[in-house]
RNA sequence: UGGGGUGUAGCCAAGUGGUAAGGCAGCGGCCUUUGGAGCCGCCAUGCGGAGGUUCGAAUCCUCCCACCCCAGCCA
């Protein structure tokens, strides 16, 4: 066991495990499981659970299983199990040889059901779905017992056998646990254990036409696998008495269910239903659209597994329902990317700059550092010439106070190159600035140490002749309000979609080396943000760049507050 | 007016009777050839509320309030 466990912040589940280890409750074992239903793609909320389950096992020298909770054939697909395995692996976790499916236990579950019938603890019920609902009672009134509740063991055995044999149509009968129709906990009012579903299961095919319900399958699956701590979300708290009831009646190994609050993130929705809607109605391109909070979406957006794991650690684990600020996720991302991203220069909104006193036709190869945070990443050469592009935002004809960038008569440094001075501005007929004329000071070349002159601003740039043009996609939050799912007077979450969540730049000017950028590489476009190569739409020699997250922009903040205080603009 | 949960800063979150950790956000400042990064500092006389016990209460007791979950043959 790692000795550094104290370095991890404590949370209640970790405390429970430490206590169980101390008292020897499970013989010193820690065995968890991540149990997704293969009916959709994994999202950042699942990542919290994955990190918790696999992380705890790792921390205490235990094991964590990957188990698909595939008890409902009508909703589940092979495609989802594929993507789920890919996502868990990408996050950096390994279930080794412990890949399981609840459907692997159908036979055992069936035998256990017969056992309960024989004990008089389960019965076949002929009530329809609607009748079951009526008989269940309400939150404040007890339910009524089903007229089929007291069938003989023999009749139950016979009927159940015939249910399995396919003699009855869907919905005609169920197998129910005989518990207490007057229980204040509705889950204990004779819950359904099996329903008839003549559907083809993605793994068991047509072998079964009765399928176990979640409550009947989950605890027993945990038991079979020898799980010690069965961690799930808060809404299952009311199910725990049932979880315990089945295990106790069966007199089998009994894991401990522990519930924690699921993740909610500002400016996003997390329900599978809503995410599915976004995909099906075309509000996003697909499940892995870079604006989606899915693991595959985050991956395509340029998130690193490390940043997500760091995030999962920092948000903590508790029973309080919370809404985490997206800014924290972005902080974790930038924190990681800052250390690993390869710095490059890219001009998104080009403005031509001509250096009047720089010789026509001359080209210099300048040295640029690949990552100031990590010298081992080395340096590269970038071409400099007479005509360049700078960012339109980096020039203002009439600069506001504290504007450190270029403006008429002012000096600025070109990163890794020279200090230049703006001497003229060229406009078109509409008065739009189309070109800036400058002069450069040859004595100020970067790295020569010939001058001690300092200027306030440093701009990124790209040599016009050498620029490589590529498509750049600027992604932003998908929703424009912090809690799109928390309906403001009945408005649906889709009314809050951010119309500017994707802005495409067709031909940004990039430094030439970027032509060979590949997916899985992390870049920082200096002074702009972190970018990655889109894994789907890029081609060899024609990469498409996705903005992962912008750099923090102090100047934008200053301008914004200034605009707020003095609403006279410009 | 059933049952199960949860309330500590703008957002998370430690703390479990000895006088409110930490992170994010925010705000100052330093530094800087990225207005990035980094560094320094500030940010709860207060822990949902009211009583009570105690030398001492976020922690114990009583009552109250607010919010979330449960009436699928979904998970």
Coordinates of C-alpha atoms (C1' of nucleotides) in Angstrom, one line a residue:
Chain A
X1 CA 0.0 0.0 0.0
X2 CA 1.3 3.4 -0.9
X3 CA 2.5 5.4 2.1
X4 CA 1.5 8.7 0.5
X5 CA -2.2 8.2 0.9
X6 CA -2.3 11.1 3.3
X7 CA -1.4 13.4 0.4
X8 CA -4.9 12.8 -1.0
X9 CA -7.5 15.0 0.6
X10 CA -9.8 13.1 2.8
X11 CA -13.4 12.5 1.9
X12 CA -16.1 10.3 3.5
X13 CA -15.7 7.3 1.3
X14 CA -11.9 7.2 1.7
X15 CA -12.5 7.5 5.4
X16 CA -15.0 4.6 5.4
X17 CA -12.4 2.4 3.5
X18 CA -9.6 3.3 5.9
X19 CA -11.9 2.4 8.8
X20 CA -12.8 -0.9 7.2
X21 CA -9.2 -1.6 6.6
X22 CA -8.4 -0.9 10.2
X23 CA -11.2 -3.1 11.5
X24 CA -10.5 -5.8 8.9
X25 CA -14.1 -5.7 7.7
X26 CA -13.5 -7.2 4.3
X27 CA -10.3 -9.1 5.3
X28 CA -8.3 -6.1 4.3
X29 CA -9.5 -6.1 0.7
X30 CA -10.6 -3.2 -1.4
X31 CA -12.5 -4.1 -4.5
X32 CA -14.6 -1.7 -6.4
X33 CA -16.3 -1.6 -9.7
X34 CA -17.4 0.8 -12.4
X35 CA -20.8 -0.4 -13.6
X36 CA -22.0 1.6 -16.7
X37 CA -25.1 0.7 -18.7
X38 CA -24.1 0.5 -22.3
X39 CA -26.8 2.8 -23.5
X40 CA -24.9 6.0 -24.3
X41 CA -21.5 7.6 -24.2
X42 CA -19.6 8.3 -21.0
X43 CA -19.4 11.9 -19.9
X44 CA -17.4 14.0 -17.4
X45 CA -19.8 12.9 -14.7
X46 CA -18.9 9.3 -15.3
X47 CA -15.3 10.3 -15.2
X48 CA -15.8 11.4 -11.6
X49 CA -17.1 7.9 -10.8
X50 CA -14.4 6.2 -12.8
X51 CA -11.6 8.1 -11.1
X52 CA -13.3 7.4 -7.7
X53 CA -13.6 3.7 -8.2
X54 CA -10.4 3.0 -10.0
X55 CA -8.6 5.6 -8.0
X56 CA -9.6 4.2 -4.6
X57 CA -8.6 0.7 -5.7
X58 CA -5.2 2.0 -6.9
X59 CA -4.7 3.9 -3.7
X60 CA -5.4 1.0 -1.4
X61 CA -3.8 -1.7 -3.4
X62 CA -7.1 -3.1 -4.4
X63 CA -8.9 -3.9 -7.6
X64 CA -11.6 -2.3 -9.7
X65 CA -13.7 -4.2 -12.2
X66 CA -15.3 -2.8 -15.3
X67 CA -18.8 -4.3 -15.4
X68 CA -21.5 -3.5 -17.9
X69 CA -24.9 -3.3 -16.4
X70 CA -26.6 -4.7 -19.5
X71 CA -30.0 -5.9 -18.2
X72 CA -32.1 -3.9 -20.6
X73 CA -31.7 -5.2 -24.2
X74 CA -34.0 -2.7 -25.7
X75 CA -31.7 0.2 -24.8
X76 CA -28.3 -1.2 -25.1
X77 CA -25.9 -1.5 -27.9
X78 CA -22.5 -3.0 -28.7
X79 CA -21.3 0.4 -30.0
X80 CA -21.6 1.9 -26.6
X81 CA -19.6 -0.8 -24.8
X82 CA -16.8 -0.2 -27.3
X83 CA -16.8 3.5 -26.7
X84 CA -17.0 3.0 -22.9
X85 CA -14.0 0.7 -22.8
X86 CA -12.0 3.1 -25.0
X87 CA -12.9 6.1 -22.7
X88 CA -12.0 4.3 -19.5
X89 CA -8.7 3.2 -21.0
X90 CA -8.0 6.7 -22.3
X91 CA -8.5 8.1 -18.8
X92 CA -5.7 5.9 -17.8
X93 CA -7.3 3.1 -16.0
X94 CA -6.9 -0.7 -16.4
X95 CA -9.4 -3.4 -15.4
X96 CA -6.9 -6.0 -16.5
X97 CA -8.7 -9.3 -16.9
X98 CA -11.7 -8.1 -15.0
X99 CA -14.2 -7.2 -17.8
X100 CA -17.6 -8.4 -16.7
X101 CA -21.2 -8.2 -17.8
X102 CA -24.3 -8.5 -15.7
X103 CA -25.6 -10.7 -18.5
X104 CA -22.9 -13.2 -17.6
X105 CA -24.8 -13.7 -14.4
X106 CA -28.3 -14.3 -15.9
X107 CA -28.1 -18.0 -15.2
X108 CA -27.1 -17.6 -11.6
X109 CA -29.6 -14.8 -11.1
X110 CA -32.3 -17.2 -12.4
X111 CA -31.3 -19.9 -10.0
X112 CA -31.3 -17.4 -7.1
X113 CA -34.8 -16.3 -8.1
X114 CA -36.0 -19.9 -7.9
X115 CA -34.4 -20.0 -4.5
X116 CA -36.4 -17.0 -3.3
X117 CA -39.6 -18.4 -4.8
X118 CA -39.0 -21.6 -2.8
X119 CA -38.5 -19.6 0.3
X120 CA -41.8 -17.9 -0.3
X121 CA -40.1 -14.6 -0.9
X122 CA -41.0 -14.1 -4.5
X123 CA -44.0 -14.7 -6.7
X124 CA -45.3 -14.4 -10.2
X125 CA -47.7 -11.6 -10.6
X126 CA -50.3 -11.2 -13.4
X127 CA -51.0 -7.6 -12.8
X128 CA -50.5 -5.2 -15.7
X129 CA -48.1 -2.4 -15.5
X130 CA -50.9 0.1 -14.9
X131 CA -52.4 -2.2 -12.2
X132 CA -49.1 -2.5 -10.5
X133 CA -48.8 1.2 -10.3
X134 CA -52.3 1.5 -8.9
X135 CA -51.6 -1.2 -6.3
X136 CA -48.4 0.4 -5.3
X137 CA -50.2 3.2 -3.4
X138 CA -48.7 6.7 -3.2
X139 CA -46.0 8.5 -1.2
X140 CA -48.4 9.0 1.7
X141 CA -50.8 6.0 1.3
X142 CA -49.8 2.3 1.6
X143 CA -50.2 0.0 -1.3
X144 CA -52.5 -3.0 -1.7
X145 CA -51.3 -6.5 -2.0
X146 CA -51.5 -8.1 -5.4
X147 CA -54.2 -10.8 -5.7
X148 CA -51.5 -13.1 -7.0
X149 CA -49.3 -12.6 -4.0
X150 CA -50.1 -15.8 -2.2
X151 CA -49.8 -18.3 -5.0
X152 CA -48.3 -21.6 -4.0
X153 CA -44.6 -22.2 -4.4
X154 CA -45.4 -24.9 -7.0
X155 CA -47.6 -22.6 -9.1
X156 CA -44.9 -19.8 -8.9
X157 CA -42.2 -22.2 -9.9
X158 CA -44.3 -23.5 -12.8
X159 CA -45.3 -20.0 -14.0
X160 CA -41.8 -18.6 -13.7
X161 CA -40.4 -21.6 -15.6
X162 CA -42.9 -20.9 -18.4
X163 CA -42.1 -17.2 -18.3
X164 CA -38.6 -18.1 -19.1
X165 CA -39.7 -20.6 -21.7
X166 CA -41.4 -17.8 -23.6
X167 CA -45.0 -18.9 -23.1
X168 CA -46.2 -15.5 -22.2
X169 CA -46.2 -12.2 -24.1
X170 CA -44.3 -9.1 -23.0
X171 CA -45.7 -7.3 -20.0
X172 CA -48.2 -10.1 -19.1
X173 CA -46.5 -11.2 -16.0
X174 CA -43.6 -10.3 -13.7
X175 CA -41.7 -12.0 -10.9
X176 CA -41.9 -9.9 -7.8
X177 CA -40.2 -10.0 -4.4
X178 CA -42.7 -10.4 -1.6
X179 CA -41.7 -7.8 0.9
X180 CA -44.1 -5.2 2.3
X181 CA -46.8 -3.3 0.4
X182 CA -47.2 -0.9 3.3
X183 CA -43.5 0.1 3.5
X184 CA -42.9 3.8 3.6
X185 CA -40.1 3.1 1.1
X186 CA -41.7 2.4 -2.2
X187 CA -38.8 0.3 -3.3
X188 CA -39.9 -2.3 -0.8
X189 CA -43.5 -2.5 -2.0
X190 CA -43.0 -5.9 -3.8
X191 CA -40.5 -4.7 -6.4
X192 CA -40.4 -6.3 -9.8
X193 CA -37.4 -8.7 -10.2
X194 CA -38.1 -9.9 -13.7
X195 CA -40.0 -8.6 -16.7
X196 CA -40.8 -10.4 -19.9
X197 CA -39.0 -8.9 -22.9
X198 CA -38.9 -10.8 -26.1
X199 CA -35.9 -8.8 -27.3
X200 CA -32.5 -9.7 -28.7
X201 CA -29.8 -9.0 -26.2
X202 CA -26.5 -7.7 -27.7
X203 CA -24.6 -10.4 -25.9
X204 CA -27.0 -13.2 -25.0
X205 CA -29.0 -13.0 -28.2
X206 CA -32.4 -14.7 -27.9
X207 CA -31.5 -17.0 -25.1
X208 CA -33.5 -15.1 -22.6
X209 CA -36.9 -13.5 -22.8
X210 CA -37.1 -12.6 -19.1
X211 CA -34.6 -9.9 -17.9
X212 CA -33.7 -8.9 -14.4
X213 CA -34.4 -5.5 -13.1
X214 CA -31.5 -3.3 -11.8
X215 CA -32.2 -3.9 -8.2
X216 CA -32.3 -7.7 -8.6
X217 CA -29.1 -7.7 -10.7
X218 CA -26.9 -5.2 -9.2
X219 CA -26.3 -6.3 -5.6
X220 CA -26.0 -9.9 -6.7
X221 CA -23.5 -9.0 -9.4
X222 CA -21.5 -7.2 -6.7
X223 CA -21.6 -10.2 -4.5
X224 CA -20.5 -12.6 -7.2
X225 CA -17.5 -10.4 -8.0
X226 CA -16.6 -10.0 -4.3
X227 CA -17.0 -6.3 -4.4
X228 CA -16.3 -4.7 -1.1
X229 CA -17.5 -1.1 -1.6
X230 CA -20.3 -0.6 -4.1
X231 CA -20.2 3.1 -4.8
X232 CA -23.2 4.6 -6.6
X233 CA -25.0 7.9 -6.8
X234 CA -27.4 9.5 -4.3
X235 CA -30.6 8.5 -6.0
X236 CA -29.9 4.9 -5.1
X237 CA -29.9 5.6 -1.4
X238 CA -33.5 4.6 -1.2
X239 CA -32.6 1.3 -2.9
X240 CA -30.1 0.3 -0.3
X241 CA -32.6 -1.4 2.0
X242 CA -33.6 -3.5 -1.1
X243 CA -30.0 -4.1 -2.0
X244 CA -29.4 -5.4 1.5
X245 CA -32.7 -7.4 1.6
X246 CA -31.9 -9.5 -1.5
X247 CA -28.4 -10.3 -0.3
X248 CA -29.6 -11.2 3.2
X249 CA -32.4 -13.4 2.0
X250 CA -30.0 -15.2 -0.3
X251 CA -27.5 -15.4 2.5
X252 CA -24.6 -14.6 0.2
X253 CA -21.5 -12.4 0.5
X254 CA -22.7 -8.9 1.2
X255 CA -20.8 -5.9 -0.2
X256 CA -21.5 -2.4 1.2
X257 CA -23.3 0.1 -0.9
X258 CA -22.2 3.7 -0.5
X259 CA -23.8 6.7 -2.2
X260 CA -22.2 10.0 -3.2
X261 CA -23.5 13.1 -5.1
X262 CA -23.1 13.1 -8.9
X263 CA -21.2 15.8 -10.7
X264 CA -23.0 18.9 -12.1
X265 CA -21.0 21.4 -14.1
X266 CA -22.0 25.0 -14.9
X267 CA -22.8 25.8 -18.6
X268 CA -23.5 22.2 -19.5
X269 CA -26.1 19.5 -19.2
X270 CA -25.2 16.0 -18.0
X271 CA -28.2 13.9 -18.5
X272 CA -28.0 11.2 -21.2
X273 CA -31.4 12.1 -22.4
X274 CA -30.5 15.7 -23.1
X275 CA -27.1 14.8 -24.6
X276 CA -28.9 12.3 -26.9
X277 CA -31.3 15.0 -27.9
X278 CA -28.5 17.4 -28.8
X279 CA -27.0 14.7 -31.1
X280 CA -30.3 13.5 -32.6
X281 CA -31.5 17.0 -33.4
X282 CA -28.2 18.1 -34.8
X283 CA -27.4 20.8 -32.3
X284 CA -24.0 19.3 -32.2
X285 CA -22.3 17.2 -34.8
X286 CA -22.1 13.9 -32.9
X287 CA -21.4 12.4 -29.5
X288 CA -17.8 13.3 -29.8
X289 CA -18.5 16.9 -30.9
X290 CA -15.8 19.0 -29.1
X291 CA -18.5 21.0 -27.3
X292 CA -20.0 17.9 -25.7
X293 CA -19.2 17.0 -22.1
X294 CA -18.7 13.4 -23.2
X295 CA -15.3 11.9 -22.6
X296 CA -14.9 11.5 -26.4
X297 CA -15.9 15.1 -26.9
X298 CA -13.4 16.3 -24.3
X299 CA -10.8 14.2 -25.9
X300 CA -11.5 15.6 -29.3
X301 CA -11.5 19.1 -27.8
X302 CA -8.0 18.6 -26.6
X303 CA -8.5 17.8 -22.9
X304 CA -5.8 15.6 -21.4
X305 CA -6.7 12.6 -19.2
X306 CA -4.4 14.0 -16.5
X307 CA -6.4 17.2 -16.3
X308 CA -9.6 15.3 -15.9
X309 CA -8.2 13.1 -13.2
X310 CA -6.8 16.2 -11.4
X311 CA -10.2 17.8 -11.7
X312 CA -11.9 14.7 -10.3
X313 CA -9.5 14.8 -7.3
X314 CA -10.0 18.5 -6.7
X315 CA -13.8 18.6 -6.7
X316 CA -13.9 16.2 -3.8
X317 CA -16.5 13.5 -3.0
X318 CA -19.5 14.3 -0.7
X319 CA -23.2 13.8 -0.4
X320 CA -24.1 17.4 -1.0
X321 CA -25.6 18.1 -4.4
X322 CA -23.4 20.6 -6.0
X323 CA -22.7 22.5 -9.2
X324 CA -19.0 22.8 -10.0
X325 CA -17.8 26.0 -11.7
X326 CA -16.6 25.2 -15.3
X327 CA -13.7 27.5 -14.4
X328 CA -12.2 24.8 -12.2
X329 CA -12.2 22.3 -15.0
X330 CA -10.6 24.8 -17.3
X331 CA -8.1 25.7 -14.6
X332 CA -7.0 22.0 -14.4
X333 CA -6.8 21.9 -18.1
X334 CA -4.6 25.0 -18.5
X335 CA -2.5 23.9 -15.6
X336 CA -1.6 20.6 -17.4
X337 CA -1.4 22.1 -20.9
X338 CA 0.9 24.8 -19.7
X339 CA 3.4 22.2 -18.8
X340 CA 3.2 20.2 -21.9
X341 CA 1.9 22.2 -24.8
X342 CA 4.3 23.0 -27.7
X343 CA 4.3 26.8 -28.2
X344 CA 3.8 28.1 -31.7
X345 CA 2.7 31.3 -33.4
X346 CA -0.6 31.6 -35.2
X347 CA -2.5 34.6 -36.4
X348 CA -6.2 34.0 -36.4
X349 CA -7.4 37.4 -37.8
X350 CA -4.6 38.6 -40.0
X351 CA -3.5 42.2 -40.5
X352 CA -0.7 42.8 -42.9
X353 CA 2.4 44.5 -41.6
X354 CA 5.2 45.8 -43.9
X355 CA 8.6 46.5 -42.5
X356 CA 9.7 49.3 -44.7
X357 CA 13.4 49.2 -43.9
X358 CA 13.7 45.4 -44.1
X359 CA 15.3 44.3 -47.3
X360 CA 12.9 42.9 -49.9
X361 CA 13.5 39.2 -50.5
X362 CA 15.5 38.6 -47.3
X363 CA 14.6 35.8 -45.0
X364 CA 16.0 35.2 -41.5
X365 CA 15.5 32.0 -39.6
X366 CA 15.0 33.0 -35.9
X367 CA 15.2 30.8 -32.9
X368 CA 12.0 30.2 -30.9
X369 CA 11.6 28.3 -27.7
X370 CA 9.2 25.4 -27.8
X371 CA 8.2 25.6 -24.1
X372 CA 9.5 28.1 -21.6
X373 CA 8.2 25.8 -18.9
X374 CA 10.3 22.9 -20.1
X375 CA 13.6 23.6 -21.8
X376 CA 14.0 19.9 -22.7
X377 CA 11.4 20.5 -25.4
X378 CA 14.0 22.4 -27.3
X379 CA 13.8 25.2 -29.9
X380 CA 12.9 25.6 -33.5
X381 CA 13.5 28.0 -36.4
X382 CA 10.8 30.3 -37.7
X383 CA 11.2 32.5 -40.8
X384 CA 11.1 36.3 -40.6
X385 CA 10.7 38.5 -43.6
X386 CA 9.6 41.9 -44.8
X387 CA 5.8 41.3 -44.9
X388 CA 4.2 39.8 -41.9
X389 CA 0.8 39.2 -40.4
X390 CA -0.2 40.2 -36.9
X391 CA -3.5 39.9 -35.1
X392 CA -6.1 42.6 -35.9
X393 CA -6.6 43.1 -32.2
X394 CA -3.0 44.0 -31.8
X395 CA -3.3 47.2 -33.6
X396 CA -5.4 50.2 -32.6
X397 CA -5.3 53.5 -34.5
X398 CA -6.7 55.2 -31.4
X399 CA -5.4 53.2 -28.4
X400 CA -7.1 53.3 -25.1
X401 CA -5.2 53.8 -21.9
X402 CA -2.8 51.0 -20.9
X403 CA -3.0 49.5 -24.4
X404 CA 0.5 48.0 -24.8
X405 CA 0.1 46.9 -28.4
X406 CA 0.8 48.6 -31.7
X407 CA -0.5 52.0 -32.6
X408 CA 0.7 54.9 -34.7
X409 CA 4.1 56.1 -33.6
X410 CA 4.4 53.4 -31.0
X411 CA 6.9 50.6 -30.6
X412 CA 6.3 46.9 -29.8
X413 CA 8.4 43.8 -29.8
X414 CA 7.8 41.0 -32.3
X415 CA 8.3 37.8 -30.4
X416 CA 11.7 36.2 -31.1
X417 CA 12.4 39.0 -33.6
X418 CA 12.8 42.8 -33.5
X419 CA 11.3 45.9 -32.0
X420 CA 9.2 47.6 -34.6
X421 CA 7.6 51.0 -34.8
X422 CA 4.4 51.9 -36.6
X423 CA 5.0 54.7 -39.1
X424 CA 1.9 54.6 -41.3
X425 CA -1.5 53.1 -41.7
X426 CA -3.1 52.1 -45.1
X427 CA -6.9 52.1 -45.4
X428 CA -9.2 51.0 -48.2
X429 CA -12.1 53.1 -49.6
X430 CA -14.3 52.2 -46.7
X431 CA -11.8 53.5 -44.2
X432 CA -10.9 50.0 -43.0
X433 CA -7.3 49.5 -42.0
X434 CA -5.8 47.0 -44.5
X435 CA -2.1 47.4 -43.8
X436 CA 0.3 48.8 -41.2
X437 CA 3.7 50.2 -42.2
X438 CA 6.5 49.9 -39.8
X439 CA 10.2 50.2 -39.4
X440 CA 12.4 47.8 -37.4
X441 CA 15.5 48.4 -35.3
X442 CA 18.2 45.9 -36.4
X443 CA 19.9 46.3 -33.0
X444 CA 17.1 44.7 -31.2
X445 CA 17.2 41.3 -32.5
X446 CA 16.1 38.7 -30.0
X447 CA 18.9 36.8 -28.2
X448 CA 21.7 39.1 -29.3
X449 CA 21.7 41.2 -26.1
X450 CA 22.7 44.2 -28.1
X451 CA 20.1 46.4 -26.6
X452 CA 18.6 46.8 -23.2
X453 CA 15.6 48.6 -24.6
X454 CA 12.3 47.4 -23.2
X455 CA 8.9 47.8 -24.6
X456 CA 5.6 47.0 -22.9
X457 CA 4.1 44.8 -25.5
X458 CA 5.1 41.7 -27.4
X459 CA 3.2 40.5 -30.3
X460 CA 3.0 37.2 -32.1
X461 CA 3.3 37.2 -35.9
X462 CA 3.7 35.0 -38.9
X463 CA 5.8 35.7 -42.1
X464 CA 3.3 36.2 -44.9
X465 CA 5.3 34.4 -47.5
X466 CA 5.8 31.4 -45.3
X467 CA 2.5 31.2 -43.6
X468 CA 0.6 28.0 -43.7
X469 CA -3.1 28.4 -43.9
X470 CA -5.5 26.1 -42.1
X471 CA -9.0 25.9 -40.7
X472 CA -9.3 26.8 -37.0
X473 CA -12.4 26.1 -35.0
X474 CA -13.0 28.3 -32.0
X475 CA -15.1 26.4 -29.6
X476 CA -16.9 28.0 -26.6
X477 CA -19.3 26.7 -24.0
X478 CA -22.4 25.1 -25.5
X479 CA -24.8 27.0 -23.3
X480 CA -25.0 30.6 -22.4
X481 CA -26.4 30.2 -18.9
X482 CA -24.9 28.5 -15.9
X483 CA -27.7 26.0 -15.3
X484 CA -29.4 25.3 -18.6
X485 CA -31.3 22.3 -17.2
X486 CA -32.7 24.1 -14.3
X487 CA -35.7 25.3 -16.1
X488 CA -36.4 29.0 -15.8
X489 CA -40.2 29.0 -15.9
X490 CA -40.5 26.0 -18.1
X491 CA -38.0 26.9 -20.7
X492 CA -36.3 23.9 -22.1
X493 CA -32.5 23.6 -21.9
X494 CA -32.2 24.0 -25.7
X495 CA -33.4 27.6 -25.5
X496 CA -30.1 28.4 -23.8
X497 CA -27.8 27.0 -26.5
X498 CA -24.9 29.4 -27.2
X499 CA -25.2 30.5 -30.8
X500 CA -21.4 31.2 -30.8
X501 CA -20.3 27.9 -29.4
X502 CA -18.5 27.3 -32.7
X503 CA -16.9 30.0 -34.8
X504 CA -14.9 28.7 -37.8
X505 CA -11.9 30.5 -39.2
X506 CA -11.3 29.2 -42.7
X507 CA -7.8 30.4 -43.2
X508 CA -5.8 31.3 -40.2
X509 CA -2.1 32.1 -40.8
X510 CA 0.1 29.6 -39.0
X511 CA 3.9 29.2 -38.7
X512 CA 5.0 26.8 -41.4
X513 CA 5.9 23.9 -39.1
X514 CA 2.3 23.4 -38.2
X515 CA 1.6 21.8 -41.5
X516 CA 2.8 18.6 -40.0
X517 CA 0.9 18.8 -36.8
X518 CA -0.7 15.6 -35.8
X519 CA -3.6 14.6 -33.6
X520 CA -2.6 13.8 -30.0
X521 CA -0.2 16.7 -29.9
X522 CA -0.9 19.7 -27.7
X523 CA -0.2 23.2 -28.9
X524 CA -0.4 26.6 -27.4
X525 CA -0.9 29.4 -30.0
X526 CA 1.0 32.0 -28.1
X527 CA -1.1 34.7 -26.5
X528 CA -4.3 33.0 -27.8
X529 CA -5.0 29.7 -26.3
X530 CA -4.5 25.9 -26.4
X531 CA -5.2 24.0 -29.6
X532 CA -5.2 20.5 -30.9
X533 CA -5.5 18.8 -34.2
X534 CA -8.9 17.5 -34.8
X535 CA -8.8 13.8 -35.0
X536 CA -11.7 13.4 -37.3
X537 CA -11.5 16.1 -40.0
X538 CA -7.8 16.6 -40.4
X539 CA -5.8 15.1 -43.3
X540 CA -2.1 14.6 -43.7
X541 CA -0.6 17.9 -44.4
X542 CA -4.0 19.6 -43.9
X543 CA -4.7 19.7 -40.2
X544 CA -7.8 21.3 -38.8
X545 CA -7.3 22.9 -35.4
X546 CA -9.7 22.9 -32.5
X547 CA -9.4 25.5 -29.8
X548 CA -9.3 23.6 -26.5
X549 CA -9.4 26.6 -24.2
X550 CA -8.3 30.2 -24.5
X551 CA -5.5 31.5 -22.4
X552 CA -6.5 33.7 -19.5
X553 CA -6.9 37.1 -20.9
X554 CA -6.2 39.9 -18.3
X555 CA -6.4 42.6 -20.9
X556 CA -9.9 41.5 -22.0
X557 CA -10.9 41.7 -18.4
X558 CA -9.5 45.2 -18.0
X559 CA -11.3 46.4 -21.1
X560 CA -14.5 44.8 -20.0
X561 CA -14.6 46.4 -16.6
X562 CA -13.5 49.7 -18.1
X563 CA -16.4 49.5 -20.5
X564 CA -18.7 48.7 -17.6
X565 CA -17.6 51.7 -15.6
X566 CA -17.5 54.1 -18.6
X567 CA -20.2 53.1 -21.0
X568 CA -19.2 55.6 -23.6
X569 CA -17.4 52.9 -25.5
X570 CA -14.2 52.8 -27.7
Chain B
rU1 C1' -49.6 16.3 6.1
rG2 C1' -44.9 9.0 4.0
rG3 C1' -39.8 7.7 3.6
rG4 C1' -34.6 8.8 2.5
rG5 C1' -30.9 12.6 2.1
rU6 C1' -28.3 17.5 2.4
rG7 C1' -27.3 22.6 4.5
rU8 C1' -19.5 25.7 6.3
rA9 C1' -17.4 32.2 1.6
rG10 C1' -19.6 33.6 -5.2
rC11 C1' -18.4 27.9 -6.5
rC12 C1' -16.4 23.3 -4.4
rA13 C1' -14.6 21.4 0.3
rA14 C1' -11.8 19.9 5.2
rG15 C1' -13.1 19.9 10.1
rU16 C1' -16.3 14.8 14.3
rG17 C1' -16.1 19.5 21.8
rG18 C1' -10.4 23.4 22.3
rU19 C1' -11.4 28.6 19.3
rA20 C1' -13.0 28.1 10.8
rA21 C1' -7.5 23.8 6.2
rG22 C1' -7.1 23.9 1.0
rG23 C1' -8.6 24.8 -4.2
rC24 C1' -11.4 27.7 -8.0
rA25 C1' -13.3 32.6 -8.8
rG26 C1' -12.4 37.7 -7.3
rC27 C1' -9.2 41.8 -5.7
rG28 C1' -4.2 44.2 -4.9
rG29 C1' 1.1 44.0 -5.9
rC30 C1' 5.9 41.8 -7.9
rC31 C1' 8.1 39.6 -12.1
rU32 C1' 7.8 38.7 -17.4
rU33 C1' 10.4 39.0 -25.0
rU34 C1' 3.1 35.1 -24.2
rG35 C1' -1.4 41.2 -20.8
rG36 C1' 0.3 33.4 -20.5
rA37 C1' 3.1 31.1 -16.6
rG38 C1' 5.3 32.1 -11.8
rC39 C1' 5.6 34.7 -7.0
rC40 C1' 3.6 37.6 -2.7
rG41 C1' -0.7 39.4 -0.2
rC42 C1' -6.2 40.1 0.8
rC43 C1' -10.8 37.5 0.8
rA44 C1' -16.2 33.5 6.9
rU45 C1' -15.9 37.3 14.9
rG46 C1' -18.5 33.1 11.0
rC47 C1' -20.6 27.3 9.9
rG48 C1' -29.3 27.2 7.4
rG49 C1' -32.3 29.6 11.9
rA50 C1' -33.7 29.8 17.2
rG51 C1' -33.0 28.0 21.9
rG52 C1' -30.2 24.7 25.2
rU53 C1' -25.9 21.7 27.5
rU54 C1' -20.6 23.1 28.4
rC55 C1' -15.1 26.8 31.1
rG56 C1' -15.5 26.2 25.8
rA57 C1' -20.1 24.2 20.3
rA58 C1' -19.6 24.1 13.0
rU59 C1' -19.1 19.7 16.1
rC60 C1' -23.7 17.4 21.6
rC61 C1' -29.4 18.1 22.6
rU62 C1' -34.4 20.3 21.2
rC63 C1' -37.4 22.7 17.9
rC64 C1' -37.9 25.1 13.3
rC65 C1' -36.6 26.4 8.0
rA66 C1' -34.8 25.4 3.0
rC67 C1' -33.4 22.4 -0.9
rC68 C1' -32.8 17.4 -3.4
rC69 C1' -34.5 12.2 -4.3
rC70 C1' -38.5 8.2 -4.5
rA71 C1' -45.1 6.4 -6.9
rG72 C1' -40.6 2.6 -14.6
rC73 C1' -42.2 -4.1 -16.1
rC74 C1' -35.3 2.4 -16.8
rA75 C1' -30.5 2.3 -14.6

